[in-house]
XYZ file of C-alpha atoms in Angstrom:
455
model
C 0.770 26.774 31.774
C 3.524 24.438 32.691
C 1.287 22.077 34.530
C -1.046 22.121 31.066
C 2.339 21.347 28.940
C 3.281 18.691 31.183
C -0.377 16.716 31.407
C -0.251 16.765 27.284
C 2.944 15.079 27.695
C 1.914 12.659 30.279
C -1.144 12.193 28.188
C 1.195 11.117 25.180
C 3.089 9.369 26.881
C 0.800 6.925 27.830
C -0.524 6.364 24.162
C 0.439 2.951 23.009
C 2.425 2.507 19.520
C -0.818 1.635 18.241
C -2.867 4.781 19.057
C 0.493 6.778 18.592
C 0.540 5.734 14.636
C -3.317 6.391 14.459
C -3.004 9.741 15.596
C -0.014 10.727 13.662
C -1.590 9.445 10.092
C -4.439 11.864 11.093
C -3.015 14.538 11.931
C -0.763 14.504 8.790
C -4.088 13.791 7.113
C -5.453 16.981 8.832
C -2.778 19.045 7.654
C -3.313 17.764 3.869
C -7.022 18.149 4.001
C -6.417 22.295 5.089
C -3.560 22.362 2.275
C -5.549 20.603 -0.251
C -9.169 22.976 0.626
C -7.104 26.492 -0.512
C -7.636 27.560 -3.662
C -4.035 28.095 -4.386
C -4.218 23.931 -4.484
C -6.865 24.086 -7.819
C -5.686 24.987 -11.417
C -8.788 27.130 -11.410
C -8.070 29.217 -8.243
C -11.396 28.181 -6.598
C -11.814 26.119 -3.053
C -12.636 22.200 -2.809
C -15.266 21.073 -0.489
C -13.615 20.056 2.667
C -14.779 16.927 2.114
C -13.172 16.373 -1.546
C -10.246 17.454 0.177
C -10.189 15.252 3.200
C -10.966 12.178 0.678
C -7.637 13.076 -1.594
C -5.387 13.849 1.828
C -6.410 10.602 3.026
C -5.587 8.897 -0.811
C -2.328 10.552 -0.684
C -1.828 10.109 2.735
C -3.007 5.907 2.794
C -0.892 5.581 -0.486
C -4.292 4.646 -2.580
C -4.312 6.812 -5.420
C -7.978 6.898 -5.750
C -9.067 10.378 -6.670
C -12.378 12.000 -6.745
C -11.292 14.345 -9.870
C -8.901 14.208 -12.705
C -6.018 15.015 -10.637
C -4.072 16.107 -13.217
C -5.807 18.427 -14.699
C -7.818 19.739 -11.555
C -5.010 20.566 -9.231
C -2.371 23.206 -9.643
C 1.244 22.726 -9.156
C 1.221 23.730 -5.730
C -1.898 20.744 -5.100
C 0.211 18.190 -6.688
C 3.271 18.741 -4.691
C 1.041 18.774 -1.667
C -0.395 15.582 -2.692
C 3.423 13.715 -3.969
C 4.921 14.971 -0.353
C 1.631 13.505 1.585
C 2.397 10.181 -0.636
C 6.265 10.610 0.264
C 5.245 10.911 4.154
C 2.792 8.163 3.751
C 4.802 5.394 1.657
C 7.633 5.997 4.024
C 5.632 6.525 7.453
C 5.441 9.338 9.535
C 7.445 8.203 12.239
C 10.092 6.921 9.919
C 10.369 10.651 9.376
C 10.132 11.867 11.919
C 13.016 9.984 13.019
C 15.390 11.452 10.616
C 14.517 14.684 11.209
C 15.740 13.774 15.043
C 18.716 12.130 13.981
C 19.405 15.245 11.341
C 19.295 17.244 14.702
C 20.766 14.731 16.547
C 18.159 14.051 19.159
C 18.519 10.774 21.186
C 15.607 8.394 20.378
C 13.334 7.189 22.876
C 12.747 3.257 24.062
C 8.641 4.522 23.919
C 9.645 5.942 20.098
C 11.826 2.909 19.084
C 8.473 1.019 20.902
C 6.997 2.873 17.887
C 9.179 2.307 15.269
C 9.095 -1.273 15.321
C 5.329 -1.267 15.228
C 5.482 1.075 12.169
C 7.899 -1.325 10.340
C 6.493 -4.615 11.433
C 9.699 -5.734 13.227
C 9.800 -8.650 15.912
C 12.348 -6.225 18.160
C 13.611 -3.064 18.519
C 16.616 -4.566 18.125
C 18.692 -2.429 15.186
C 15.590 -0.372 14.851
C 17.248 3.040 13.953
C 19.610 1.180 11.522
C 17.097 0.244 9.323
C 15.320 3.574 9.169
C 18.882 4.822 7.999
C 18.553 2.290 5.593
C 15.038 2.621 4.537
C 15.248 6.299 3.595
C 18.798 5.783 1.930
C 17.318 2.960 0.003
C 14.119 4.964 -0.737
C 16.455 8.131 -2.117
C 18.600 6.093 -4.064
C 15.608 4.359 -6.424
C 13.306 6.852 -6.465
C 16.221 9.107 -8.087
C 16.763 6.157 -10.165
C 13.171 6.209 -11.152
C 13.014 9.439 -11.571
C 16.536 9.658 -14.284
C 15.183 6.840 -16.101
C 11.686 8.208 -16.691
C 13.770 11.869 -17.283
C 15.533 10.113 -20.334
C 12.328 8.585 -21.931
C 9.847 11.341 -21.317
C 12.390 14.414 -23.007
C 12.070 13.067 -26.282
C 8.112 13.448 -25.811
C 7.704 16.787 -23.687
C 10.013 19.877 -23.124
C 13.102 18.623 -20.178
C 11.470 21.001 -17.478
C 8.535 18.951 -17.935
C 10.425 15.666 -18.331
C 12.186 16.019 -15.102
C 9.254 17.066 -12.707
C 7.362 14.361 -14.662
C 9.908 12.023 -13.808
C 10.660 12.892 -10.150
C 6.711 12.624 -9.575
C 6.068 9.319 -11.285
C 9.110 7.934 -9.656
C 7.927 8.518 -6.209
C 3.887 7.834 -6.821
C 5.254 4.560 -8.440
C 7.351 3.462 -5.954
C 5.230 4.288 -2.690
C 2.420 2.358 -4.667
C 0.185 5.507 -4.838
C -0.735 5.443 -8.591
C -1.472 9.415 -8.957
C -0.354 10.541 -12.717
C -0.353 13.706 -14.238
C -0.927 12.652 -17.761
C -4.859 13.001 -16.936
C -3.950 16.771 -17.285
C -2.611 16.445 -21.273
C -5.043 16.812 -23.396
C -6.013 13.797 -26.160
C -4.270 11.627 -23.729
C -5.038 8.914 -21.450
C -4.861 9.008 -18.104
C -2.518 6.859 -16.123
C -0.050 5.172 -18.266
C -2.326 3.650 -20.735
C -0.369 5.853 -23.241
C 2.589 3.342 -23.127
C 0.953 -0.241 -22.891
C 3.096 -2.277 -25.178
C 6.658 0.299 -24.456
C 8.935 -2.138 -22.969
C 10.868 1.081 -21.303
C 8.294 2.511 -19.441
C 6.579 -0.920 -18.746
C 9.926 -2.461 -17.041
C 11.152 0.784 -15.434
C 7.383 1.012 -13.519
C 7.231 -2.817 -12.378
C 10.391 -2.759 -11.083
C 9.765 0.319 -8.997
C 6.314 -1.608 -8.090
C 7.863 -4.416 -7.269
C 10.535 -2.761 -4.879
C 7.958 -0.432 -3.298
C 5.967 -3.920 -2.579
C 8.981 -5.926 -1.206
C 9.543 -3.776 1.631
C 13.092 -2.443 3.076
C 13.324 -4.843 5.080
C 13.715 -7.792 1.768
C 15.630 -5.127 0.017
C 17.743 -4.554 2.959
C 18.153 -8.558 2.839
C 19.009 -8.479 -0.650
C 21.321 -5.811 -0.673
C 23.529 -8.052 1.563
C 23.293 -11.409 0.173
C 26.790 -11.613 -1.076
C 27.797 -10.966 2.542
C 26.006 -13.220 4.474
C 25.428 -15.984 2.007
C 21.851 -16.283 3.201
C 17.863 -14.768 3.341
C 15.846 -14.563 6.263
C 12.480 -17.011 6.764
C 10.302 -13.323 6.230
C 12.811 -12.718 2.505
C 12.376 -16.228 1.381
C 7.977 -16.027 1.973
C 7.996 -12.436 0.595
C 9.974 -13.425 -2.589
C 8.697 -17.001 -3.155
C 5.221 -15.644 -2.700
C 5.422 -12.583 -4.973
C 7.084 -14.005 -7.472
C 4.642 -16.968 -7.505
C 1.735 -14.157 -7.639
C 3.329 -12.317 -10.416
C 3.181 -15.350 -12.410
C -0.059 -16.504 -11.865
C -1.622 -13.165 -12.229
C 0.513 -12.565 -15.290
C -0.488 -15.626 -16.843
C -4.526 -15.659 -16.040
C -5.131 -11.889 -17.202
C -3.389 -13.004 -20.484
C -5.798 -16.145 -20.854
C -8.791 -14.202 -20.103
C -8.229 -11.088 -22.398
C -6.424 -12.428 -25.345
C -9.118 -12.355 -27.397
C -10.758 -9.258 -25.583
C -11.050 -6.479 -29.000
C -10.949 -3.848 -26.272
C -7.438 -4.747 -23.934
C -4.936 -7.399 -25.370
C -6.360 -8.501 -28.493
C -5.100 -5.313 -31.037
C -1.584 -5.634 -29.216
C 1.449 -7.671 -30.622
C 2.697 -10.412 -28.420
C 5.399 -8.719 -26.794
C 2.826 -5.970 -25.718
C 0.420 -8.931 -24.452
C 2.950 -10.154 -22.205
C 3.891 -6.629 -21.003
C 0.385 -5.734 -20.279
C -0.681 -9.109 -18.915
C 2.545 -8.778 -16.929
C 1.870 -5.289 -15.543
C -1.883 -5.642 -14.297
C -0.458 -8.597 -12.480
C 2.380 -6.640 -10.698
C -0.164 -3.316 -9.921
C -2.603 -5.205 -8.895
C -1.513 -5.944 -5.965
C -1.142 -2.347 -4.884
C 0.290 0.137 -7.064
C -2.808 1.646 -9.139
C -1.078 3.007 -12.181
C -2.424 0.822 -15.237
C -1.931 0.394 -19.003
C -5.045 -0.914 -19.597
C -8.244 0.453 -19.424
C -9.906 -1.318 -15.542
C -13.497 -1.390 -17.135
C -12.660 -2.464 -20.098
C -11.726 -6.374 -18.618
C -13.345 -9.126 -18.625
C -15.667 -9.625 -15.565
C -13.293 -12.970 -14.630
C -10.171 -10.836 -14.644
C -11.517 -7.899 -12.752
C -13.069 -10.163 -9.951
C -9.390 -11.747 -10.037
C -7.824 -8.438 -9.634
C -10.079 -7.989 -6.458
C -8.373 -11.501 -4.870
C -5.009 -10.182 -5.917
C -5.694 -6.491 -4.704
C -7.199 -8.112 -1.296
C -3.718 -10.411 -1.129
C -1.453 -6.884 -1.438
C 2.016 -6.386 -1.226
C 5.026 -7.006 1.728
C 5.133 -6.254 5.442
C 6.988 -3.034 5.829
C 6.271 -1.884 2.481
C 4.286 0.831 1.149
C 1.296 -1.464 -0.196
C -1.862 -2.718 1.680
C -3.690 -5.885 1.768
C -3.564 -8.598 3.628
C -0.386 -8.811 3.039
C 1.436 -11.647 0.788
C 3.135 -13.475 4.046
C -0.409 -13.843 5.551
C -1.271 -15.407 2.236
C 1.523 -17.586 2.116
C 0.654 -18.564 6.081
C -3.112 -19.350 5.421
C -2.130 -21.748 1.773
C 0.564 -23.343 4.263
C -1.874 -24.033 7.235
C -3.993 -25.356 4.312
C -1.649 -27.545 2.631
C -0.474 -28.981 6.414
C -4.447 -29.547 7.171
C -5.015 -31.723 3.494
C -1.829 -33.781 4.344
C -2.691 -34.318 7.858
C 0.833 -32.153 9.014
C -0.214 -30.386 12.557
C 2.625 -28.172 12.047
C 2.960 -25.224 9.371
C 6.668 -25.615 7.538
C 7.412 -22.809 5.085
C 11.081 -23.013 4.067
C 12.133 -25.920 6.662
C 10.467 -23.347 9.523
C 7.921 -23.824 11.744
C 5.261 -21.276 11.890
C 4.122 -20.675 15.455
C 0.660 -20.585 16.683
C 0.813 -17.231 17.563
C 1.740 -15.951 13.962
C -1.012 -18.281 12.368
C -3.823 -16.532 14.928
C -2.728 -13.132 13.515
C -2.940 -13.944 10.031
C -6.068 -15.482 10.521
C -7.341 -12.856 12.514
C -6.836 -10.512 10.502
C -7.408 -12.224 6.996
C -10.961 -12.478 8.562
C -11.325 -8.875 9.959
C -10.257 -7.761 6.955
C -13.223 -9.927 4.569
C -15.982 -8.685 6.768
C -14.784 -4.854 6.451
C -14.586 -5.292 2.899
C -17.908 -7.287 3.023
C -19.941 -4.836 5.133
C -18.708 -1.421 3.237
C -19.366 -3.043 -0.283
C -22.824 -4.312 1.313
C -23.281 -0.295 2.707
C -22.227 0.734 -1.114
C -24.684 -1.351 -2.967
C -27.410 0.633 -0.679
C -26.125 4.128 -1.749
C -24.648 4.190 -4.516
C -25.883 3.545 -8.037
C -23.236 1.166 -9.804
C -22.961 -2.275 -10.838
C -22.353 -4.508 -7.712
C -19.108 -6.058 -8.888
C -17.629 -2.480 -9.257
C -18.637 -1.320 -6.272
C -16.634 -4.626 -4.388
C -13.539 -3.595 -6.521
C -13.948 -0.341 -5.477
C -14.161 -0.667 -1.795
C -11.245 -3.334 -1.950
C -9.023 -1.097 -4.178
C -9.582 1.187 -1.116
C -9.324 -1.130 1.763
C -6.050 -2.809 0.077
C -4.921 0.684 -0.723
C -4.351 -0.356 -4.328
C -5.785 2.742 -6.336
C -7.356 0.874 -8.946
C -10.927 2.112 -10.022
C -13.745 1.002 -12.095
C -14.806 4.591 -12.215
C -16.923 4.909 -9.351
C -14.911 7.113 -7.065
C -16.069 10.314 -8.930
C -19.498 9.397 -8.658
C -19.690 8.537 -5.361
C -22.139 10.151 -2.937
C -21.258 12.057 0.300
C -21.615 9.013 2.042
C -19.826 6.700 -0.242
C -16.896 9.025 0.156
C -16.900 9.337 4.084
C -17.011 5.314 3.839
C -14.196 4.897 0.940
C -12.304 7.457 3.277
C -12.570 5.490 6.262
C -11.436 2.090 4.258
C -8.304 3.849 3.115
C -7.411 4.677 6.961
C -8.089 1.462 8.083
C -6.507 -0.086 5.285
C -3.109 1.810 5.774
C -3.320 1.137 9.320
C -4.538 -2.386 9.159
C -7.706 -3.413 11.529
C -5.712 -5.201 14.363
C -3.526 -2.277 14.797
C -6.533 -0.090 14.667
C -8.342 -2.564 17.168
C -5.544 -2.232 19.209
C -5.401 2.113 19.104
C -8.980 1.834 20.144
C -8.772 -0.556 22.946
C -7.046 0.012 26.631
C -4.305 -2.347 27.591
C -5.594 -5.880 28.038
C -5.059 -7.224 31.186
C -3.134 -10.624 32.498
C -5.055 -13.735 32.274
C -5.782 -15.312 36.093
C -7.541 -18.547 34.500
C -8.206 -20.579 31.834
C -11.209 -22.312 30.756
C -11.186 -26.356 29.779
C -10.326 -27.246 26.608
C -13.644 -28.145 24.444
C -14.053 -30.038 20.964
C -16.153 -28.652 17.918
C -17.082 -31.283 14.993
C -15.486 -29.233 11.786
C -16.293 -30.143 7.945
């Protein structure tokens, strides 16, 4: 028995940070998928297929927010707490928790689990590694409690306190991990989501700017935070806020174009509810999933503009998917230096190297083809309307939570598929690559350099 113990630990031992993350999203997936299968998880005391519950661990778990059911009104309050604490492992990573459980019981950390760490957060080091975790969950704590007071305050005057406050304390952390589960599904005569409060500046400000700091990532807030200090932002602050600020804009200002005159989303609302709704599909779209305006109810242009914005996504080290806004900003850059005839990529008086621009190319274009080979698998299988089914599979792949309504419909094999886009999503395809393969060797030679004619 002691030899057995030690070969598992030799075996984990010699997992790389790569396959170490892949394993520990599915095992906490695993444990949500047995949680989520009892009946004690369903309002009406019976079992879920394990497959209906593997497909909402995995939502919960990736931070989507896609749901095959009305989640609030299928699952019971045991379910939903199950599902808010997989989104609360999830948003925050597993290892970033497990972490603070070690450091609770003061356990030394490991160069191997600091190894990990700074794959988990997207840092260049592991330089200061356990610092920020100490920082990311004291950050997390401190606006999700935020969250949750503020919506607290609003909601009592609508619903008994009890209510109010586990309302609030669930919305808060959905909101802010980018997950996009509600419970107002479960009310009846109301809408799910937060459709219910489309032109209320309260609930409409409160939400985007827990969006927006859920999509920054710790490590801008971090930045942020001590500004008046250091006088100064770092190259990855300065791309993440010039770029999703830029996005917010944009998005804002094309959803309100293309739906002011739509009868069925901004046309009935005043102006100050335009601007908050046009506003808030811009923000979510990028990753969050909550919405105050009914998804099939747009305008073809704006939902196929949704898909670019979902397929952009949110921060490095944040709790959104996508591409990831600083790939976005690298790719417009190495276009911008290629129409002025620039060899060099400048963002903020910086030189991007060549090594950075190969990632973000790499994986700009792994990412397309997944999205472009499940939605092409989809159209096969599933009987919906081609552009939904590309939202669909990109909401999942970008982890954004935003549906068109075919998740509920989807066949066995649509869900194993949608599942598999979530985990890949959350994990992103290069790391994934990277889990799967064994550790690339040393080049002993190169080959000579050859010319293509581009254009």
């Amino acid at each position: 028995m002691p030899g057995l113990a030690k070969s598992k630990k030799n075996t984990l031992l010699r997992l790389t940070p790569p396959q170490v993350m892949a394993l520990g999203f599915t095992i906490i997936i695993g444990i949500g998928t047995f949680l989520l299968s009892l009946p004690a998880a369903h309002a009406d005391g019976t079992a879920a297929s394990l497959l209906d519950a593997l497909f909402m661990a995995t939502s919960a778990t990736c931070v989507t927010g896609l749901s095959v059911v009305n989640f609030g009104a299928h699952y019971s309050l045991f379910g939903q707490i199950v599902i808010i604490l997989l989104v609360q492992i999830g948003g925050l990573g597993f290892m970033t928790m497990a972490t603070l459980i070690a450091l609770v019981f003061r356990r030394r950390i490991s160069y191997k689990e600091r190894l990990i760490l700074q794959q988990a957060m997207n840092q260049s080091s592991t330089e200061g590694i356990i610092r920020l975790i100490r920082k990311v969950f004291l950050y997390a704590l401190v606006i999700e409690l935020a969250g949750a007071t503020l919506f607290t305050l609003r909601w009592m005057f609508e619903m008994p306190f009890g209510q109010a406050v586990y309302f609030g304390i669930f919305h808060s952390i959905s909101i802010f991990n980018n997950a996009g589960f509600d419970l107002f599904g479960g009310i009846p005569g109301r809408a799910g989501s937060l459709m219910h409060y489309t032109d209320d500046p309260f609930i409409n400000l409160v939400s985007m700017a827990l969006i927006i700091l859920g999509g920054i990532g710790f490590i801008v807030i971090s930045d942020l935070l001590t500004y008046r200090k250091n006088k100064k932002l770092t190259l990855h602050s300065k791309v993440v806020l010039a770029a999703s600020g830029g996005l917010i804009l944009l998005g804002g200002t094309v959803i309100f174009i293309f739906e002011f005159a739509n009868p069925s989303t901004l046309q009935p609302l005043s102006m100050t509810g335009k601007v908050l709704a046009s506003l808030f599909q811009s923000v979510t779209a990028r990753s969050a999933g909550v919405v105050t305006l009914d998804t099939t109810m747009l305008r073809q242009a704006t939902q196929f503009f949704i898909i670019v914005m979902m397929f952009i996504g949110a921060a490095p080290g944040s709790s959104g998917g996508g591409i990831k806004v600083t790939t976005f900003a690298i790719l417009i850059g190495a276009m911008v230096a290629m129409v002025r005839g620039k060899e060099d990529i400048v963002l903020f008086r910086h030189r991007i190297t060549k090594e950075r621009i190969h990632k973000a190319i790499t994986f700009s274009l792994l990412s397309f083809f997944l999205i472009v080979l499940a939605t092409m698998l989809l159209s096969t299988t599933e009987n919906f309307p081609f552009l939904g089914i590309l939202f669909e599979v990109t909401s999942a792949y970008a982890t954004a939570g935003m549906s068109m309504g075919l998740t509920p419909q989807l066949t066995t094999f649509g869900k194993t598929l949608i599942i598999l886009m979530m985990f890949v999503g959350r994990l992103g395809p290069v790391t994934l690559a990277f889990s799967l393969t064994l550790r690339p060797g040393k080049e002993l030679y190169r080959y000579p350099e050859g010319k293509i004619t581009i254009g």
